[in-house]
Coordinates of C-alpha atoms in Angstrom, one line a residue:
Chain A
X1 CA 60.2 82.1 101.1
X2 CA 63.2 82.7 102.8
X3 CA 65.0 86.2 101.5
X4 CA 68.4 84.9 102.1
X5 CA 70.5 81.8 102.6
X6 CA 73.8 81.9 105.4
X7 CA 76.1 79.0 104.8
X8 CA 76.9 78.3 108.6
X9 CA 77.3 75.7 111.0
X10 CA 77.1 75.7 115.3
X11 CA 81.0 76.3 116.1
X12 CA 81.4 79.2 113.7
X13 CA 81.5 82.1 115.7
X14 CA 82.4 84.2 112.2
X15 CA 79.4 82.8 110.7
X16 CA 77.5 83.4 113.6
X17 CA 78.3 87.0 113.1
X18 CA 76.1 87.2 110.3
X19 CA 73.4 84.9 111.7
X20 CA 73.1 86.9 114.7
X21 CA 73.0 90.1 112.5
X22 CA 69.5 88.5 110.0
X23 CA 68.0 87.0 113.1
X24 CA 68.4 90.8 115.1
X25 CA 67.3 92.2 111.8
X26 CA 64.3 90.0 112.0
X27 CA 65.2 89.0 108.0
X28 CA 63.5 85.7 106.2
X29 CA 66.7 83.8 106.4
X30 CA 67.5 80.3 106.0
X31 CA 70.7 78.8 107.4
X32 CA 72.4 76.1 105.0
X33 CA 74.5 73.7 107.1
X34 CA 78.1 73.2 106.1
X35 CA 79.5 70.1 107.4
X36 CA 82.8 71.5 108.5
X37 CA 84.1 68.3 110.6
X38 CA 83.4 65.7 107.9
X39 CA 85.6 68.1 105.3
X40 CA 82.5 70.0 103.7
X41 CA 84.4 73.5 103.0
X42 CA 87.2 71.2 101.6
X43 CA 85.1 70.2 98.8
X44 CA 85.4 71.3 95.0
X45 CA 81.8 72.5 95.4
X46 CA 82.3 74.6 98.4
X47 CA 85.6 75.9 96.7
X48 CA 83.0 76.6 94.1
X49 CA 80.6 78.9 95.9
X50 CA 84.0 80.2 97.9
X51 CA 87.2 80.0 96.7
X52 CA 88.6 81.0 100.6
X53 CA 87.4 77.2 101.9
X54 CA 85.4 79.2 104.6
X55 CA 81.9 79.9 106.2
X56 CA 79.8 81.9 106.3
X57 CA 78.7 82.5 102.6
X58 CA 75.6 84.8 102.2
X59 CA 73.2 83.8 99.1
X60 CA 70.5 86.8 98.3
X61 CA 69.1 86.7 94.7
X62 CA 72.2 85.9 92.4
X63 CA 74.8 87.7 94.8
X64 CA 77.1 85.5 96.7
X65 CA 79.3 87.5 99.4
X66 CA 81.3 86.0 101.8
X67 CA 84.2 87.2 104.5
X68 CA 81.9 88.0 107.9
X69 CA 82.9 91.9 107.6
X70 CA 82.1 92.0 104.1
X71 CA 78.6 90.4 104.8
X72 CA 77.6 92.3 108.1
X73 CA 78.3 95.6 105.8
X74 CA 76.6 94.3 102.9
X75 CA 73.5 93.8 105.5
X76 CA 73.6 97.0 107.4
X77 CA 72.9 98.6 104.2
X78 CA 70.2 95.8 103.0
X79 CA 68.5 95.8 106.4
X80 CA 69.2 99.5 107.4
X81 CA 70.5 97.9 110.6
X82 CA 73.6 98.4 113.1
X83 CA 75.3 100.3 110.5
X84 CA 77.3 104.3 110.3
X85 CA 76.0 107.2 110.5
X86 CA 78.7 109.7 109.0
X87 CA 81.7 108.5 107.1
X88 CA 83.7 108.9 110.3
X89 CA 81.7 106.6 112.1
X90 CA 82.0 104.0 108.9
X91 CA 85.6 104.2 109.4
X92 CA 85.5 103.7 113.0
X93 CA 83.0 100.7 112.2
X94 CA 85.2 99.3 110.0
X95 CA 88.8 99.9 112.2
X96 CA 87.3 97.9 114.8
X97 CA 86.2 94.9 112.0
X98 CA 89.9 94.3 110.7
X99 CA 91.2 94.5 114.1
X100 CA 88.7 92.0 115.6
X101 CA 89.5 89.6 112.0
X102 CA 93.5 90.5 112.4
X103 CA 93.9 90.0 116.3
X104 CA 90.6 89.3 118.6
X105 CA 88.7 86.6 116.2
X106 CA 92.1 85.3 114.6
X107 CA 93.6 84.3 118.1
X108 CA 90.8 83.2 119.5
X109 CA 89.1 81.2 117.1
X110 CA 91.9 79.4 116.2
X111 CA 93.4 78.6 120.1
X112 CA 89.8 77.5 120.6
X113 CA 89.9 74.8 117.7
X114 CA 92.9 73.6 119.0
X115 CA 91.4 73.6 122.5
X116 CA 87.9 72.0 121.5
X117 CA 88.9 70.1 118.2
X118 CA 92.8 69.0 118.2
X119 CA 92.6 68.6 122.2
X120 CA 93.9 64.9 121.8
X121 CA 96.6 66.3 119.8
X122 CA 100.0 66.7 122.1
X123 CA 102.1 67.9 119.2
X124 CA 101.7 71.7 119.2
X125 CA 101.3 72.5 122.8
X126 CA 103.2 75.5 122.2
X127 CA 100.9 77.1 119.5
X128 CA 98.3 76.4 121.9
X129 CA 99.9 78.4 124.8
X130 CA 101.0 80.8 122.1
X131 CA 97.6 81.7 120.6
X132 CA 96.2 82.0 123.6
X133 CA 98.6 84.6 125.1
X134 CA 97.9 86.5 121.9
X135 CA 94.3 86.3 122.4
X136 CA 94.5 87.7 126.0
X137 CA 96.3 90.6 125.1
X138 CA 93.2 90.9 122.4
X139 CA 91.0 91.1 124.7
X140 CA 92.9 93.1 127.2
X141 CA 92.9 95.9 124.3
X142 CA 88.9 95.6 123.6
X143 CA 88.4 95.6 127.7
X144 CA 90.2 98.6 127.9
X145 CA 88.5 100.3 125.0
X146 CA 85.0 99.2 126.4
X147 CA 85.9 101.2 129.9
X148 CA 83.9 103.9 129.7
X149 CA 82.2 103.0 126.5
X150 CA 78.5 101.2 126.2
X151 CA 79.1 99.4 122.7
X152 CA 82.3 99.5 120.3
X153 CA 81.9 102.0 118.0
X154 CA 79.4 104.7 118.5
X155 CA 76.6 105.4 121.1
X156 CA 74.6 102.9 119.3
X157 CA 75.3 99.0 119.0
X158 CA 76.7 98.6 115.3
X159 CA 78.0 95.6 113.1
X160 CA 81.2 96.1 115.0
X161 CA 80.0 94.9 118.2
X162 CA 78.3 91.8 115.8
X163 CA 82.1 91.1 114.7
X164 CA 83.7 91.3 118.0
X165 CA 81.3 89.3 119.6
X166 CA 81.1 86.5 117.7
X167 CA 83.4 84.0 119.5
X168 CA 82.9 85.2 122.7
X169 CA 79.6 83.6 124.0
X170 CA 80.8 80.0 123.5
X171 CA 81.5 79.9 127.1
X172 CA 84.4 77.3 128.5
X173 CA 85.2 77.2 124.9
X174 CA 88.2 80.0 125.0
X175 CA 91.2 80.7 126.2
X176 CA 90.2 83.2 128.5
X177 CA 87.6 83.6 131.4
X178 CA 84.8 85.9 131.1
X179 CA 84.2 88.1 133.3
X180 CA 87.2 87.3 135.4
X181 CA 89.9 88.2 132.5
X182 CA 87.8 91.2 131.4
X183 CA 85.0 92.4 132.9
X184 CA 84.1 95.2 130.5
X185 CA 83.9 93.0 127.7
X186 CA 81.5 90.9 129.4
X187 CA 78.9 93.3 130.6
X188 CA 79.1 94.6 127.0
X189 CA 79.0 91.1 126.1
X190 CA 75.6 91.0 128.3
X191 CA 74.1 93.8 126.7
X192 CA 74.4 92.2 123.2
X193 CA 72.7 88.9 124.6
X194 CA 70.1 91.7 125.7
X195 CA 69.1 92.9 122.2
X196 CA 65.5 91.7 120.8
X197 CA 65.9 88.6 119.1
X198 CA 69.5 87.4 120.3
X199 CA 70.3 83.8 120.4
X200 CA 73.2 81.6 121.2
X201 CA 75.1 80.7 118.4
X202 CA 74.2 76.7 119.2
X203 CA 70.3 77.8 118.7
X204 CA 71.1 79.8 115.8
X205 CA 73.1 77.3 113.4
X206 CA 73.3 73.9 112.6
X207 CA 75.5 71.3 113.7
X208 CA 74.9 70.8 117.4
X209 CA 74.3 67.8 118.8
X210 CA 71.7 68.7 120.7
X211 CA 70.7 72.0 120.0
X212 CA 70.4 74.1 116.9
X213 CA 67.6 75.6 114.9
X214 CA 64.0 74.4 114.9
Chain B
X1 CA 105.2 120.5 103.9
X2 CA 104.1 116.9 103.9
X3 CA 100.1 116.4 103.3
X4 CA 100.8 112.9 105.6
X5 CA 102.1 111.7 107.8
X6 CA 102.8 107.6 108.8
X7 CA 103.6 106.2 111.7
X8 CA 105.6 103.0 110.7
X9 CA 108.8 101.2 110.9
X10 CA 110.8 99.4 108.4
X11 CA 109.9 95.9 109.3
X12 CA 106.1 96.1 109.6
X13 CA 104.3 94.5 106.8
X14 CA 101.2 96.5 107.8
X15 CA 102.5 99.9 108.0
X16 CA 104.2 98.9 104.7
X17 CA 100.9 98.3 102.8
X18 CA 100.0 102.4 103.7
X19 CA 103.4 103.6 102.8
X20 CA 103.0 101.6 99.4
X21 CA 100.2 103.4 98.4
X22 CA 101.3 107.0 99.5
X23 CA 104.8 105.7 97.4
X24 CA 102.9 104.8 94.3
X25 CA 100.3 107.9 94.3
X26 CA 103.1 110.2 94.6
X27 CA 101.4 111.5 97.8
X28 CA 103.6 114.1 99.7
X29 CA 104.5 111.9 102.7
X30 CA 106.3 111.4 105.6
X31 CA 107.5 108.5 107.8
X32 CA 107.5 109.3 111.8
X33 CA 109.2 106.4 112.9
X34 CA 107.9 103.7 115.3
X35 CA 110.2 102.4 117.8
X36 CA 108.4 98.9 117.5
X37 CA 111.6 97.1 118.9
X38 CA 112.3 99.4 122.0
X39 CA 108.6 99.1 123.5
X40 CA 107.0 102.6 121.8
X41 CA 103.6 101.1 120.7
X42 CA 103.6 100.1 124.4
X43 CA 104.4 103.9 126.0
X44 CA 100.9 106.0 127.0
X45 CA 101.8 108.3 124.0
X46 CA 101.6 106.3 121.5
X47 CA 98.4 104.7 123.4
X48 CA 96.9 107.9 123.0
X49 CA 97.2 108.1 119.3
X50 CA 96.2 104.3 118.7
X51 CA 94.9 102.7 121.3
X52 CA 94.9 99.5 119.7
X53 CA 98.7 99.8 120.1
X54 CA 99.5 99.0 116.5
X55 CA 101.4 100.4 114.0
X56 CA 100.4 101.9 111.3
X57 CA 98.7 105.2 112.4
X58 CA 97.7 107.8 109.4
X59 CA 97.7 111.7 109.9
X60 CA 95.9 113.6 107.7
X61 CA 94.8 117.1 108.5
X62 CA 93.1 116.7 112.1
X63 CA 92.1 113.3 111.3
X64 CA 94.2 109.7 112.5
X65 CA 93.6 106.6 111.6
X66 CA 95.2 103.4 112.2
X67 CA 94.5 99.8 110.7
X68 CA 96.5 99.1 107.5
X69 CA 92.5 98.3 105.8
X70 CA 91.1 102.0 106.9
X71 CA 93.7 103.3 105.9
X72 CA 94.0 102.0 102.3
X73 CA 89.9 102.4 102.0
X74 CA 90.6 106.0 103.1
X75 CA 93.4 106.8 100.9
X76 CA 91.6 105.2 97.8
X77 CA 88.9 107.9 97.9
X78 CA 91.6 110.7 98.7
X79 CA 93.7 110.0 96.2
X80 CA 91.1 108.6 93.9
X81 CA 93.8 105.7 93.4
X82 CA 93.5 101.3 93.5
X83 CA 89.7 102.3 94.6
X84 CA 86.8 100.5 93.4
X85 CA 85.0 100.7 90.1
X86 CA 81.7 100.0 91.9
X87 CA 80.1 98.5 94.9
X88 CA 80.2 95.0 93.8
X89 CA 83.8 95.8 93.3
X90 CA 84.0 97.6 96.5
X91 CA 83.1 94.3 98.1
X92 CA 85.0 92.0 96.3
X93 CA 88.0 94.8 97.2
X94 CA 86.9 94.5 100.8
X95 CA 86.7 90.7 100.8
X96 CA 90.1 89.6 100.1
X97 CA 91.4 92.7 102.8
X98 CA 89.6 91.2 105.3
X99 CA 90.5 87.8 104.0
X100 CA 94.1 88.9 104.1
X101 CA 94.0 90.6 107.2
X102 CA 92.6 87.0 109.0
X103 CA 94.2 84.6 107.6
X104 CA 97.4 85.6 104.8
X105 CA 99.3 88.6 106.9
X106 CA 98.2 87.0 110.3
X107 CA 99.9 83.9 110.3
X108 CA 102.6 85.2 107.6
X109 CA 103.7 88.1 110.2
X110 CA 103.0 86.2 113.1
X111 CA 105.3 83.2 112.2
X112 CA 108.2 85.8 110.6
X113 CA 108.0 87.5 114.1
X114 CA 109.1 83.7 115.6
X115 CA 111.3 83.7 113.0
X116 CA 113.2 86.3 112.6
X117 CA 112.4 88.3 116.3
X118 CA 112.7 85.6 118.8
X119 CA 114.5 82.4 116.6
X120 CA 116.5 82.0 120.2
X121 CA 113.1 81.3 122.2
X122 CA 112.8 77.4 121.9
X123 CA 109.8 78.2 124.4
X124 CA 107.5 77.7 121.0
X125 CA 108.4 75.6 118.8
X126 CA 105.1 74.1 118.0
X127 CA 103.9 77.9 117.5
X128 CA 106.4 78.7 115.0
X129 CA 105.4 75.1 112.8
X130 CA 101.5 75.2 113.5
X131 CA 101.9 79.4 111.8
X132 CA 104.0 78.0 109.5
X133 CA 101.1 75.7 108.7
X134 CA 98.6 78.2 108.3
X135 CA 100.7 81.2 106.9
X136 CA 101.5 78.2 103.6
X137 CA 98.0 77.6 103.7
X138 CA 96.5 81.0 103.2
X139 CA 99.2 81.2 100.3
X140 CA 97.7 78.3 98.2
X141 CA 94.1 79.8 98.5
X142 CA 96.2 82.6 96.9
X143 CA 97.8 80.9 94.3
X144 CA 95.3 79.3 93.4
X145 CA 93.4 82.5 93.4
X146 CA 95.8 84.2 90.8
X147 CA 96.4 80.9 88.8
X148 CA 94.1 82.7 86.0
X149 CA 94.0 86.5 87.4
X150 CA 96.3 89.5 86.7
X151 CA 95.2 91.1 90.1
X152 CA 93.6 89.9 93.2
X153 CA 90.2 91.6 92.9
X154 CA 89.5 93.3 89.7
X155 CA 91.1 93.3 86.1
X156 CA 93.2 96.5 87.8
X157 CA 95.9 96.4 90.7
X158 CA 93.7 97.9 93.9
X159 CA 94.2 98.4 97.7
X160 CA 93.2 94.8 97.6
X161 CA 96.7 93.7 95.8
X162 CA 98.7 96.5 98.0
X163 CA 97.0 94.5 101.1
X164 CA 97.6 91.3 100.4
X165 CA 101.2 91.8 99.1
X166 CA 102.6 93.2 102.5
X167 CA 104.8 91.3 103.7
X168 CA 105.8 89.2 100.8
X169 CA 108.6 91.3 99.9
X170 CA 110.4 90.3 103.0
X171 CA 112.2 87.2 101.0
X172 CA 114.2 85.2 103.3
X173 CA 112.1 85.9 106.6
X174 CA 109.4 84.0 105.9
X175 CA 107.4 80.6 106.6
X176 CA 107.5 80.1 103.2
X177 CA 109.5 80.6 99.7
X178 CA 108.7 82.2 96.6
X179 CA 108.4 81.3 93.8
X180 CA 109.0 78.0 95.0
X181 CA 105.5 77.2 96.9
X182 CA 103.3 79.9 95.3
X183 CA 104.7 80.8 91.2
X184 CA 101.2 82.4 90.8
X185 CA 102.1 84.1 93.4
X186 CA 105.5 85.2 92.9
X187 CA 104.7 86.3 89.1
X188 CA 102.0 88.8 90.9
X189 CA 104.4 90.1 93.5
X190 CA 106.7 91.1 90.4
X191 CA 104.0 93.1 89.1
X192 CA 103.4 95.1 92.1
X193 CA 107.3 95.7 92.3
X194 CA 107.2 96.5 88.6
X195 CA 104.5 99.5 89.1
X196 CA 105.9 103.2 88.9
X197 CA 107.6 104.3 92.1
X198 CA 107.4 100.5 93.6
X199 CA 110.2 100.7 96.8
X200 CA 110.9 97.5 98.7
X201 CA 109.9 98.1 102.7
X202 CA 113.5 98.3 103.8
X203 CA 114.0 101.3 101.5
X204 CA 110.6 103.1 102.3
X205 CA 110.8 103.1 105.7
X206 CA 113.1 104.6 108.9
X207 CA 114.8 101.8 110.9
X208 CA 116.6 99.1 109.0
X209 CA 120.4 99.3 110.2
X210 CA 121.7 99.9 106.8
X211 CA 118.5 101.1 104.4
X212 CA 115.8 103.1 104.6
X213 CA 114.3 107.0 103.7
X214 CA 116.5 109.3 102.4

């Protein structure tokens, strides 16, 4: 019997930070799919299990938590996996989380939709050039920080390097090149796809046409 | 002598969601001001206190610490103020700042920035309405949100409220108006203006032309 259930589909690259987190953790998870593209998160019984509209949502017994940061912290404690050692380190953990939500995942994710999903629709051109400029300079902050640094927020990999991740292996999916527009960030990148257990987020959830979970 | 000390400038939302809560816990406090306009989070120096090259940053004793969240989670335990009354409350707490922090102050301050910063670039016009999009849409999940609440994550005002309400004080800059498209909304906001030593932005701190700091 699986231990929990992850609300998710393939293109979520926020819910894929908490499915990559249970299947590294090796946990008895289930994913549940969530139909986003046929209006799914816009129904009153998604609104029901989260008021925010938005994947991932993370059953275990009778708690429901959703927000990716909120679930990877939840986890780290459950799972005694990828999370602080010292309150200092906590902090740091978490500094890096709000400013992957506020600026890395925020741009990205969303210049990506209108890349991948909207790409038939002319009318906002310049959000699309927009976002993606503010994605790039994102990325340019986390390449520089990954310099001289092995993962993002200690000597260890942590659930901060999970959050960062998380939209950066759909590959010719973003509006930046990796490694070409920041090579740091993709041999960091590589190390994560090194870890025990790690899987693309198209093998992880469901929803691809092609791939997805067995 | 101060106990703090904020790095912030009048017209960021973030840095106004720290200075809040050192305002209404009658924290000794001082603004160092941020010469946002002029290129200073750009400079080395202030590089070398953030790297992230944001503003706010929090001095306390030897430690700094930047991202409005961090700070606010910090400054709850310091000043045992707007913390949680346990974890599940923590989470909920942490839920709607990161919530906030992706989707409300992202394309809220984003869009003002088009608005209000560069209204005489016509280089991004679909920017400026796809934000505008967005930044309404995050305020409905709100509304709604608050339609039967007092505060946005427990039956008290917390770091959650101080979060979410940052840059809604900043009437007549914004994609959006209250109480017009969000009364639920609006009612709220007066009860975070209404709380003992409540200052608007402008008058809290350093760099509006004709407010500001005593």
């Amino acid at each position: 019997v699986p231990e929990f259930r992850l609300h998710c589909f393939a293109d979520s690259g926020a819910a894929y930070k908490a499915a990559l987190m249970l299947e590294l953790c090796a946990a008895r998870w289930e994913p549940v799919f969530v139909d986003y593209f046929n209006g799914a998160t816009r129904t009153p019984e998604f609104r029901a299990l989260n008021e925010m509209g938005e994947a991932p949502v993370l059953e275990h017994g009778d708690r429901r938590l959703s927000q990716s940061g909120v679930i990877l912290d939840y986890l780290s404690s459950a799972l005694s996996r990828f999370g602080a050692a010292s309150a200092d380190e906590r902090r740091e953990i978490l500094r890096w989380m709000f400013w992957d939500n506020h600026k890395l995942t925020s741009y990205t994710a969303t210049a990506r939709y209108l890349l991948k999903v909207q790409d038939t629709d002319a009318a906002d051109p310049g959000a699309l050039a927009f976002l993606s400029r503010r994605a790039r300079a994102a990325l340019a902050i986390l390449d520089t920080h990954l310099a001289a640094r092995t993962w993002v927020a200690s000597d260890k990999p942590t659930i901060a390097d999970l959050s960062c991740a998380g939209y950066l292996f759909y590959d010719g999916e973003l509006p930046y090149d990796l490694p070409a527009d920041a090579p740091n960030v993709a041999r960091w990148r590589d190390r994560i796809a090194a870890l025990p257990g790690w899987k693309h987020p198209y093998d992880l959830m469901p929803g691809h046409p092609s791939r997805g979970p067995r």
